[in-house]
XYZ file of C-alpha atoms in Angstrom:
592
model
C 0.000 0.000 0.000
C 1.248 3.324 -0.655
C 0.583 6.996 -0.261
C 1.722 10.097 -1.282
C 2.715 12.541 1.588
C 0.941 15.410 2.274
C 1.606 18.851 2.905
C 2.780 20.860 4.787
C 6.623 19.480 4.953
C 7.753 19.168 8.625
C 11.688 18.969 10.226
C 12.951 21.688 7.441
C 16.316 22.588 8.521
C 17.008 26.497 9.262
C 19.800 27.766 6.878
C 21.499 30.456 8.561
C 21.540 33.235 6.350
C 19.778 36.299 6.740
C 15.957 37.016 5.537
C 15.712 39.432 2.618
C 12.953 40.020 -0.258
C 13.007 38.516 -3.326
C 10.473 38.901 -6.475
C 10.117 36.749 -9.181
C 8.707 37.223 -12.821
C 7.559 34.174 -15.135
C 7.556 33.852 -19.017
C 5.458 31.077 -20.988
C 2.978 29.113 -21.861
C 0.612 27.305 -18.853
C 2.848 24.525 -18.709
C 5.618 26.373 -17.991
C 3.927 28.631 -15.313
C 2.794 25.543 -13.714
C 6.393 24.569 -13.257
C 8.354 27.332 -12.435
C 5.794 28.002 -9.449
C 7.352 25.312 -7.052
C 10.805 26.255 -8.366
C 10.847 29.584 -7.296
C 9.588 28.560 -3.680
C 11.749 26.311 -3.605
C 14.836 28.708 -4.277
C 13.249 31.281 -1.655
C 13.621 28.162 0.684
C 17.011 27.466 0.122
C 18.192 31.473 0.349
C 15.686 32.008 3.290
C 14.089 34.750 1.213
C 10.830 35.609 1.454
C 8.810 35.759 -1.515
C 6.652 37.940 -3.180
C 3.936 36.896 -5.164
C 4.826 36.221 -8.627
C 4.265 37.898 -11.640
C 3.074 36.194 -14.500
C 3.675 37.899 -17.970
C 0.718 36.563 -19.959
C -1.773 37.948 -17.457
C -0.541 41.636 -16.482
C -2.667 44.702 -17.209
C -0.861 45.757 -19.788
C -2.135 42.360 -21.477
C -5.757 43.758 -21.336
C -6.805 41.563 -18.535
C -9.400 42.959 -15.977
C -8.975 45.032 -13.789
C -10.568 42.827 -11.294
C -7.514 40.913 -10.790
C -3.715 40.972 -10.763
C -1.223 38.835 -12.166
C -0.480 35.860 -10.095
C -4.827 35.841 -8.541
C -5.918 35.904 -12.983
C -5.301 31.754 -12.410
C -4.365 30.826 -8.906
C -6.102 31.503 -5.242
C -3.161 34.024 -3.295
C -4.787 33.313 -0.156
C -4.485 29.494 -0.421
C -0.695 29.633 -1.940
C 0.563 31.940 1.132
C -1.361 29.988 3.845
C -0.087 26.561 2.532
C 3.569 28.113 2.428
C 3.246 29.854 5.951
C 5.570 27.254 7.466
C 8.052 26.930 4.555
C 8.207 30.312 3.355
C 6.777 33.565 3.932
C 5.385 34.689 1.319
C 3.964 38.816 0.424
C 1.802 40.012 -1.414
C 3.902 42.982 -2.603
C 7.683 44.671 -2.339
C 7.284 47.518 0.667
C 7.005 50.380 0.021
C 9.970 51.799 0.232
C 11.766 49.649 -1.959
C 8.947 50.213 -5.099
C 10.608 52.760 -6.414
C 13.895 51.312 -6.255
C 12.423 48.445 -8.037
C 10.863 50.957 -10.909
C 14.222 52.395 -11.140
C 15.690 49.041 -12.100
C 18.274 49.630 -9.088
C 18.034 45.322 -8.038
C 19.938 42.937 -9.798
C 18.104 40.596 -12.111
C 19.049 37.125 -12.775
C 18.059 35.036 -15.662
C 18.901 31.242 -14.612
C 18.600 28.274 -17.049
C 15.988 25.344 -15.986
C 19.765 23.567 -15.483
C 20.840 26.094 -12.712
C 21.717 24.205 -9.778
C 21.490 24.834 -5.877
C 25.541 26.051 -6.031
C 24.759 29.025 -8.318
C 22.236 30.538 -6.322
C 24.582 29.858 -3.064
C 27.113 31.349 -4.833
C 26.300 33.929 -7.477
C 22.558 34.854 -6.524
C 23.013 34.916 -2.281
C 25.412 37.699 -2.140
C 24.220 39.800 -4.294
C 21.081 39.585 -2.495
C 22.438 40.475 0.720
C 23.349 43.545 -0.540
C 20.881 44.769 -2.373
C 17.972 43.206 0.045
C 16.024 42.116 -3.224
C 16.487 40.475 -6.993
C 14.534 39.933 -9.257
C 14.185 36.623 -11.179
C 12.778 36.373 -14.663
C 12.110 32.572 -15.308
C 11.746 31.102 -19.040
C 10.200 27.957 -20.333
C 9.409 26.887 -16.728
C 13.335 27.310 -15.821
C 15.157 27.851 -12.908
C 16.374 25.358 -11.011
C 17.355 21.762 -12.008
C 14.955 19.028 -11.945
C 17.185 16.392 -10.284
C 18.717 17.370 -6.866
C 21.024 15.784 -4.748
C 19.611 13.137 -2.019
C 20.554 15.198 0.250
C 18.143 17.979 -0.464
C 15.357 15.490 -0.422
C 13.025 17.664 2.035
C 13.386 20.259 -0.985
C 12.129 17.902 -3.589
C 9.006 17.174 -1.254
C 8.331 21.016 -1.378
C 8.128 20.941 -4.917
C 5.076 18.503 -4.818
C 4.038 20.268 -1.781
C 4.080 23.824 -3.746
C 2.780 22.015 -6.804
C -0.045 19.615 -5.576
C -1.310 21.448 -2.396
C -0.592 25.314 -2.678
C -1.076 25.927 -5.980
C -4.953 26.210 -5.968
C -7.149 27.427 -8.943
C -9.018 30.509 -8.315
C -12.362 29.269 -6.666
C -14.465 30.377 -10.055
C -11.897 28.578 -11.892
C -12.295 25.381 -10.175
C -16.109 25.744 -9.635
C -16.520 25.631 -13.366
C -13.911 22.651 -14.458
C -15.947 20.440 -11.137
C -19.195 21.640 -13.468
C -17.372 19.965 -16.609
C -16.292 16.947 -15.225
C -19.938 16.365 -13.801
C -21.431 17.062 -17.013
C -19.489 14.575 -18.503
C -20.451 12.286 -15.543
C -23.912 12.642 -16.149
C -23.414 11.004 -19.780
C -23.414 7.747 -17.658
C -20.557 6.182 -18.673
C -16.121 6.953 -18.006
C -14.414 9.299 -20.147
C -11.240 9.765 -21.591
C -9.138 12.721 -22.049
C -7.005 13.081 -24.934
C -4.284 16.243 -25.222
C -2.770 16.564 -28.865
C -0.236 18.829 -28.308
C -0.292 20.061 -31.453
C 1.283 23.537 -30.789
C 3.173 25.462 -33.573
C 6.244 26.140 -31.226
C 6.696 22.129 -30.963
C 6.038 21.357 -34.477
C 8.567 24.133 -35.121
C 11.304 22.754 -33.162
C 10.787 19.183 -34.085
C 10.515 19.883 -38.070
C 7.453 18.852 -38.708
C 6.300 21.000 -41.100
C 5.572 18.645 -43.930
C 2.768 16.654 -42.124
C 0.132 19.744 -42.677
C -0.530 21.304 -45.841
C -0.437 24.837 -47.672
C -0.465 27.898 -45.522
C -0.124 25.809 -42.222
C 3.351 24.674 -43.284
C 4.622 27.757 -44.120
C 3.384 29.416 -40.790
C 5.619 26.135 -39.084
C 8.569 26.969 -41.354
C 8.324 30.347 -40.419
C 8.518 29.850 -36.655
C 11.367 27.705 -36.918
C 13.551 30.069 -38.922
C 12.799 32.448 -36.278
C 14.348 29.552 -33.783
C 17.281 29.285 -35.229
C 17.815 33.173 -35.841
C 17.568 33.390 -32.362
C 19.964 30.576 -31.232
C 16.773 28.214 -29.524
C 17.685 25.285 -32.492
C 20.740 24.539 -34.047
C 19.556 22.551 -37.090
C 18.820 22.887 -40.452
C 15.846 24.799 -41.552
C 14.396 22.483 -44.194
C 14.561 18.341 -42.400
C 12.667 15.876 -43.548
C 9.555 15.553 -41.493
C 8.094 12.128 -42.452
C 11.971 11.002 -40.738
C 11.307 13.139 -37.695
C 7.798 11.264 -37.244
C 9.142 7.912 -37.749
C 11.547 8.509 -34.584
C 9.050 9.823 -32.555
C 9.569 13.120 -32.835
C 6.529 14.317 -33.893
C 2.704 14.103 -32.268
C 0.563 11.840 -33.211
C -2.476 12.958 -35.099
C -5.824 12.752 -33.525
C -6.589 9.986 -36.780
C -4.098 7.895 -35.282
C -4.951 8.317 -31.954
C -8.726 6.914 -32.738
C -6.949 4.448 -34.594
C -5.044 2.915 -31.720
C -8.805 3.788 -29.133
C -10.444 1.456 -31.799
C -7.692 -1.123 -31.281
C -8.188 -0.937 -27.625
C -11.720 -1.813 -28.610
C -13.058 1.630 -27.432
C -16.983 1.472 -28.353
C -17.367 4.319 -30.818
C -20.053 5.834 -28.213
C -16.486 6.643 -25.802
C -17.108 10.344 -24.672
C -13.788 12.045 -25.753
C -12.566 14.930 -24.220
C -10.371 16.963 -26.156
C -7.962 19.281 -23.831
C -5.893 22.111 -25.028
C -6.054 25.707 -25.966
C -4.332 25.650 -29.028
C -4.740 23.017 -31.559
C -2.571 23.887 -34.409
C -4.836 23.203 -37.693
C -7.791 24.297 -36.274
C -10.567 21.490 -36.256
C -10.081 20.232 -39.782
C -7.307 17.669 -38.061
C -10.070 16.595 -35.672
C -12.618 15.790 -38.427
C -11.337 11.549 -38.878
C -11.231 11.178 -35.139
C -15.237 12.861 -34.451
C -15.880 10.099 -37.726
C -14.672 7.541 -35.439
C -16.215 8.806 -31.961
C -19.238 10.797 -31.769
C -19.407 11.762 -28.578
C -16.341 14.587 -28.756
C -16.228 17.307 -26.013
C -14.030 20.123 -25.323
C -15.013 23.689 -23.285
C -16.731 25.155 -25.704
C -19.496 21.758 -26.066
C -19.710 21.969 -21.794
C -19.581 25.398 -21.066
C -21.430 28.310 -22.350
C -20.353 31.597 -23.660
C -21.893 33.212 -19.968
C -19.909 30.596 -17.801
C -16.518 31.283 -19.697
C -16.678 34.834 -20.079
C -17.294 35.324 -16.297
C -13.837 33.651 -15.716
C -12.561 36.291 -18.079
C -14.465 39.240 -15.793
C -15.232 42.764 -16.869
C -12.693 43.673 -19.570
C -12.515 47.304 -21.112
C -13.713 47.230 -24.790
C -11.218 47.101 -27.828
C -10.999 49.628 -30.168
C -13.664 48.946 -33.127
C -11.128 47.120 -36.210
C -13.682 47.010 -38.505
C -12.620 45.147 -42.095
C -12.466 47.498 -44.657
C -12.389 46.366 -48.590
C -10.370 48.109 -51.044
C -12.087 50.793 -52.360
C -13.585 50.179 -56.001
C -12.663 52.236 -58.611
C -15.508 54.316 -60.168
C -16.061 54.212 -64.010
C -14.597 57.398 -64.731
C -11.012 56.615 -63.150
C -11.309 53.519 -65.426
C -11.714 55.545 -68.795
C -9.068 57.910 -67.317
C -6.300 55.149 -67.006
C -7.420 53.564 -70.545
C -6.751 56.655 -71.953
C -3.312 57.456 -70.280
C -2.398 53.693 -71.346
C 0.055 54.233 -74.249
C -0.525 53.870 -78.130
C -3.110 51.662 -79.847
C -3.295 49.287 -80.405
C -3.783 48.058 -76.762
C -4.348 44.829 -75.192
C -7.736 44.469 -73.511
C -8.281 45.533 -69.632
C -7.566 43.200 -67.157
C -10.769 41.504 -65.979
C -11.711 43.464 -62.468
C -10.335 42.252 -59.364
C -12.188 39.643 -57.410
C -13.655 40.672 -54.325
C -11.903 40.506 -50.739
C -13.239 38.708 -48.160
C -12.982 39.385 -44.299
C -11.940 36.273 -43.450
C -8.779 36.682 -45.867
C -7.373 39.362 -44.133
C -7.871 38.629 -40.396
C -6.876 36.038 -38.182
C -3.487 34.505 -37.380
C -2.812 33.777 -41.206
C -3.894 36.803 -43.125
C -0.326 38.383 -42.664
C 1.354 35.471 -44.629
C 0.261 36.537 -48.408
C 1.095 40.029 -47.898
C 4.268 39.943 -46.169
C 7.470 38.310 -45.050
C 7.724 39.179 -41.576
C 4.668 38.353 -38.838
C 3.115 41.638 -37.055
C 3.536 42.040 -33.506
C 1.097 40.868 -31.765
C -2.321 43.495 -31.072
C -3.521 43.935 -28.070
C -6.522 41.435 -28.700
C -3.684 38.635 -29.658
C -2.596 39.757 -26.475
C -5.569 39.406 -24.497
C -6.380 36.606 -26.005
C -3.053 34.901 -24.757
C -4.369 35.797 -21.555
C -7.553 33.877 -21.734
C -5.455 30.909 -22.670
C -4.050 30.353 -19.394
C -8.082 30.547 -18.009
C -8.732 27.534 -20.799
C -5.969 25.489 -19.976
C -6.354 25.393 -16.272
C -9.904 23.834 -17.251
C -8.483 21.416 -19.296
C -5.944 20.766 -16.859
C -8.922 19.644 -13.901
C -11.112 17.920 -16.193
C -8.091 16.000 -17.370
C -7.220 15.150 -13.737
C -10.433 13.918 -13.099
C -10.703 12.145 -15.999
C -11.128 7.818 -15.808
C -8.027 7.246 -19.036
C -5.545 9.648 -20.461
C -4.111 9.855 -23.446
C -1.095 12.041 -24.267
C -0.713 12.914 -28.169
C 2.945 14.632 -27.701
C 4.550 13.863 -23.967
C 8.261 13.708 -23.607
C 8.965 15.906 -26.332
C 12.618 16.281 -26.216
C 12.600 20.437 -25.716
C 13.543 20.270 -22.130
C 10.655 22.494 -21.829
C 7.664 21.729 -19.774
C 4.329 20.642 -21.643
C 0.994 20.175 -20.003
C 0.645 16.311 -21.021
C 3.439 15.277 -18.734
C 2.025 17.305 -16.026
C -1.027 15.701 -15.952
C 0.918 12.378 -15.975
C 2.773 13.312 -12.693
C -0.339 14.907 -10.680
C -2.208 11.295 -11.898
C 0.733 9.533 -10.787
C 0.714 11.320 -7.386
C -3.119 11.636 -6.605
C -4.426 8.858 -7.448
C -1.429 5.938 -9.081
C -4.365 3.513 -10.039
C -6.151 5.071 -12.527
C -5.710 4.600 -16.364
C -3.222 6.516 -18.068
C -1.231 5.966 -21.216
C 2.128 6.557 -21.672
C 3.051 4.909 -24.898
C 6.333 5.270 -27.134
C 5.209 6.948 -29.728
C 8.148 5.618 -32.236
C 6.805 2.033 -31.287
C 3.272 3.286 -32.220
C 4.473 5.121 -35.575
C 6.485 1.710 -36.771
C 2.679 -0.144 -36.303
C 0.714 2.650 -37.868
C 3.144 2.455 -41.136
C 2.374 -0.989 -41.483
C -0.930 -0.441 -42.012
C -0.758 2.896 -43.799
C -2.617 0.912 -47.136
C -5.310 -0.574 -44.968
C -5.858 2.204 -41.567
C -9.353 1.325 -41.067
C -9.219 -2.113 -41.536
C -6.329 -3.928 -39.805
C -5.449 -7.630 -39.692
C -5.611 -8.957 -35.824
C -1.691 -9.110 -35.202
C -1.536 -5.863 -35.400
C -4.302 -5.103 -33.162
C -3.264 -7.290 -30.798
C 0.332 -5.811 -30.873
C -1.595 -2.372 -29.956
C -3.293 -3.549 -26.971
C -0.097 -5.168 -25.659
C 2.229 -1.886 -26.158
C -0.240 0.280 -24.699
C -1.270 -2.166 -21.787
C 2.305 -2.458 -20.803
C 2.689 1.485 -20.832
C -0.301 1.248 -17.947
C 2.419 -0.745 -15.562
C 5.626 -0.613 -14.153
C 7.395 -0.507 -17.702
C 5.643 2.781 -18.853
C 6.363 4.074 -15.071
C 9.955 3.026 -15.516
C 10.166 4.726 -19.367
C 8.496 7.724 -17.948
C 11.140 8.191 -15.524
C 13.993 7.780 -17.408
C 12.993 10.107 -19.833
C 10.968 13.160 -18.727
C 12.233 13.502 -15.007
C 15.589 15.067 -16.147
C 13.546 18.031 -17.668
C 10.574 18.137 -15.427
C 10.577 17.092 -11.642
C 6.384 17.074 -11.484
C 6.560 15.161 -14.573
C 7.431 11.939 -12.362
C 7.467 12.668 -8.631
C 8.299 9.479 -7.245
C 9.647 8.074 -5.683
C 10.741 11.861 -3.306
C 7.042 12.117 -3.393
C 5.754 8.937 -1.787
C 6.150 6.617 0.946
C 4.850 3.853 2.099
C 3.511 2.193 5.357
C 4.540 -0.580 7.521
C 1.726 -2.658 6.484
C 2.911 -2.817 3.221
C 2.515 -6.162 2.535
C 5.092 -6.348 -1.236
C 8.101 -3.965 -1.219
C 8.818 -3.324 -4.571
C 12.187 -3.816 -5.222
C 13.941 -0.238 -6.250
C 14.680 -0.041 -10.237
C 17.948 2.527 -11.162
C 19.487 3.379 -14.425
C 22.842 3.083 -15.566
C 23.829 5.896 -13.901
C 22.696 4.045 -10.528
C 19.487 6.506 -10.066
C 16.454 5.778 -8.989
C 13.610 5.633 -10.560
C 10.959 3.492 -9.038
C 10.549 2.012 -5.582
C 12.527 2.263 -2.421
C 9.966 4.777 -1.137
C 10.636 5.449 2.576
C 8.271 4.735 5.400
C 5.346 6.980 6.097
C 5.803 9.125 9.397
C 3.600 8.185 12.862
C 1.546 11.516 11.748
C 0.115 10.197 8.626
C 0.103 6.468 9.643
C -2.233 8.196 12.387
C -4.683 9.851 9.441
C -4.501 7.218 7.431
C -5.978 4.492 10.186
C -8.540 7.374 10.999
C -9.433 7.300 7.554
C -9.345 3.197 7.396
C -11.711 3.209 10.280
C -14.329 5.093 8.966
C -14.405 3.308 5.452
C -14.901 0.080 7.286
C -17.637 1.824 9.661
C -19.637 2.811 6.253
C -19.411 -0.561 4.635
C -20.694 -2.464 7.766
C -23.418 0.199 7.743
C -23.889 -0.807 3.915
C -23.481 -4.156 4.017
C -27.417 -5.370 4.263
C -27.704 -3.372 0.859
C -24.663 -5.258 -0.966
C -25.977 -8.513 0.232
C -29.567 -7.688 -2.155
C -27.654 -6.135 -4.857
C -25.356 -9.384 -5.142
C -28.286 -11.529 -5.558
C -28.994 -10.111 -9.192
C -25.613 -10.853 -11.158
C -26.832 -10.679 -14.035
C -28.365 -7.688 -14.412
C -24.955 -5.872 -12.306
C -22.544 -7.513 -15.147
C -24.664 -6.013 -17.890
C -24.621 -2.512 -15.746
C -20.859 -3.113 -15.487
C -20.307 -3.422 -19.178
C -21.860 -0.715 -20.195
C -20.348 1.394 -18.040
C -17.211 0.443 -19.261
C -17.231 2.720 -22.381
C -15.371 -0.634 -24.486
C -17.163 -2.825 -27.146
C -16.139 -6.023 -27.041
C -16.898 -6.463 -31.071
C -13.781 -6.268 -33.117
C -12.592 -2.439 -33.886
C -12.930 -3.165 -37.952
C -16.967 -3.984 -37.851
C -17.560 -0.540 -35.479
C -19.218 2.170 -37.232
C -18.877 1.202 -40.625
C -20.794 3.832 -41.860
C -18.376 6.710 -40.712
C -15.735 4.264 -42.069
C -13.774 7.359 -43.978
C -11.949 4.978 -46.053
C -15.580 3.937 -47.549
């Protein structure tokens, strides 16, 4: 038996070194806000700083946010993440002030630090300067900071990271009220659900080179992006690769057709409720059409939710300035005759035929700058704002993919070093609640099968379907624990938070024998013992489960006495046809 330990963290031991303020600023996408908000307590823990609240970029004022809140209270509760903290670190809500206008003068030092920074470089580098100065200021990148693996003897530090991460870090109440309201809605479907994330994001396809798998203005918009990568020293690789390479090693997501394709090898009934997660799915919904073919019951925040719940998330925003769309103006008849006359000798070729007309839709949007220039505007302030409202989608993704019964990543592990929200869903799973069905498959092992069928998708031979369902059922046990370690725990702590995060009890009746690398570290098993404290809760907790089912048990004895009818209840609650995936849904069959 196992369980995860809960917060707050107890014996810290007291650095000596003297309190000052610190502030920190974050940069990114959700992902990488996520992370870098138990790095940066975890740094003010090791300099015995105190903290002030950070500031995230995407959601400051200038952004066009509300006015109703600030920057760090757009997505999380302050309240919650300074009471969790008040034994580990104190944490403000603001610089004094007398040191304001210091800060507005740019008069601290300001550090930049890589996600590979290590503890010596802030003992060293950061820690006197801040005993000078009494504050710095830390701008954090890509989730970056601090690096993901510490040594074992900062253990208690690691366990503040999932303490920060998993307890803190709350939602703002609204936020949370309305992703509960989702996942109930879904519930009330009657049967599980699964949540699938694509992570089909330009920046990613950019990096990886995977340009060639879309089509027409959508490549170009990828290409674009990555030339601006390596102009700026992020990738140090050719421009043009070969994409259909890239894919084959696993480089590139998997498409939401290939996705259903491996569901329908799982024998997922075509009736599954789907929940699609993700703010930005790059290609729009023309690369979900084949998977809603396969699955009709596809849901995302826009199906559950309606315009009045999500735009009171967003609160009271001023109004944008009117950007009407405004045609070319026609010329009139007489500037027509004007410019045949001026047009040279006879004899003259006829007029050009006039020019078609301009639509809106040509013209705005993400794409309309690509036909008319080289170079991609700078962002307005509704691209801006609309950043902002991003972060408010994602963190509903992020819950109702929490709560969700099976997970599905479409792009985990990536390779960027850069946090992505499918592999932080796979940790917070991992730590809340270990049982519970979620998929971490090698996506080069899943490319090689999909290519052998890529004459045939929709209508496999059974080898190959059963070679499916064994890959993916072994990435549901220890081996897909074990892969997951080994290769998204160097880049992302939360990605895999075990076995710091975890312990066990003395009860335990199997000790799982602890599994290392080459490089002799661990990455599953040898959790240590539970403390007295929690054994306490935990028997608490045992008692009044039993206490409940005693109460219950006169009603279990009548319910057992009708088998029959519970084993049909349990199979359809199962979301799975047991019918073969090639004779579901022919009809939708796209290949027809």
């Amino acid at each position: 038996m196992y369980c995860c330990l809960s917060f707050p963290i107890r014996n810290f031991k007291e650095p000596a070194v003297q309190k000052v303020m610190g502030e920190r600023q974050t940069f990114g996408v959700f992902a990488a806000i996520c992370k870098s908000k138990d790095q940066i307590s975890c740094i003010s823990r090791l300099l015995n700083a105190t903290l002030v609240l950070p500031e995230i970029q995407e959601s400051t004022r200038s952004k066009g946010i509300s006015s109703k809140f600030k920057s760090f209270s757009y997505l999380y509760d302050e309240d919650q993440f300074i009471a969790a903290l008040a034994k580990d670190v104190i944490v403000v809500k603001s610089l004094p002030n007398n040191l304001k206008d210091a800060r507005k003068s740019n008069k601290f030092p300001i550090f930049k630090p890589k996600s590979s920074a290590t503890p010596n470089f802030y003992i060293k580098d950061v820690l006197p300067k801040l005993r000078n100065s009494k504050v710095v200021g830390l701008v954090l990148t890509d989730g970056g900071g601090l690096q993901s693996i510490l040594p074992p003897s900062m253990g208690e530090y690691q366990r503040l990271r999932c303490g920060v991460a998993f307890h803190a870090l709350h939602f703002r109440p609204e936020i949370q009220a309305l992703g509960h309201r989702m996942v109930e809605r879904l519930r009330a479907w009657g049967q599980p659900f699964l949540s699938f994330h694509p992570g089909l994001t330009r920046d990613a396809l950019a990096y990886h080179g995977c340009a060639e798998l879309f089509q027409d203005i959508h490549t170009e918009l990828i290409q674009y992006r990555r030339a601006q990568m390596i102009n700026q020293g992020i990738l140090k690789d050719d421009l043009v690769v070969d994409s259909h390479m890239k894919r084959a090693n696993g480089s590139c997501p998997l498409m939401p057709e290939e996705v259903g394709l491996l569901l329908r090898a799982m024998s997922y009934s075509p009736k599954t409720i789907i929940y699609v997660s993700g703010s930005e799915i790059f290609g729009g919904q023309r690369v979900l059409i084949p998977l809603r073919a396969m699955y009709s019951n596809i849901a995302d925040r826009t199906s559950l939710c309606s315009k009045e719940e999500l735009s009171s998330l967003i609160g009271p925003e001023t109004s944008l300035p009117s950007d009407e769309f405004q045609p070319p103006p026609r010329k009139s008849k007489k500037q027509l005759e004007e410019e045949w006359k001026k047009a040279g000798p006879r004899p003259r070729p006829l007029p050009p035929p006039p020019d078609r007309p301009i639509y809106k839709h040509e013209k705005e949007g993400w794409y309309g700058w690509i036909t008319e220039r080289d170079t991609e505007p700078d962002p307005s302030l509704s691209d801006l704002r609309s950043q902002a409202h991003r972060l408010l989608w994602d963190a509903l993704d992020y819950i109702v993919s929490l709560e969700a019964d099976a997970f599905f990543p479409g792009f985990n592990n990536d390779g960027t070093g850069s946090p992505e929200f499918s592999s932080l869903v796979m940790g917070h799973r991992l730590y809340e609640m270990a049982s519970v069905r979620t998929y971490r498959p090698d996506r080069k092992v899943l490319i090689d099968l999909l290519s052998n069928i890529s004459d045939h998708l929709y209508h496999p031979r059974r080898n190959w379907t059963i070679a499916v369902q064994e890959h993916l059922n072994r990435s549901l046990t220890e081996e897909g624990l074990v892969r997951q370690s080994r290769l998204s725990k160097p880049t992302s702590f939360l990605s895999h938070p075990l076995p710091e995060c975890s312990c066990r009890t003395s009860e335990s009746a199997e000790i799982p024998i602890p599994v290392k690398d080459k490089s002799e570290r661990l990455l599953y098993g040898g959790e240590d013992e539970c403390p007295k404290w929690m054994k306490h809760s935990l028997a608490t907790v045992s008692k009044t489960t039993i206490s409940k089912e005693s109460a219950n048990a006169g009603e279990s004895e009548s319910q057992e006495d009708d088998t029959d009818l519970d084993g049909q209840q349990e199979s359809d609650e199962t979301g799975t046809d047991s019918s073969p995936p090639s004779t579901q849904d022919e009809e939708m069959d796209p290949d027809d």
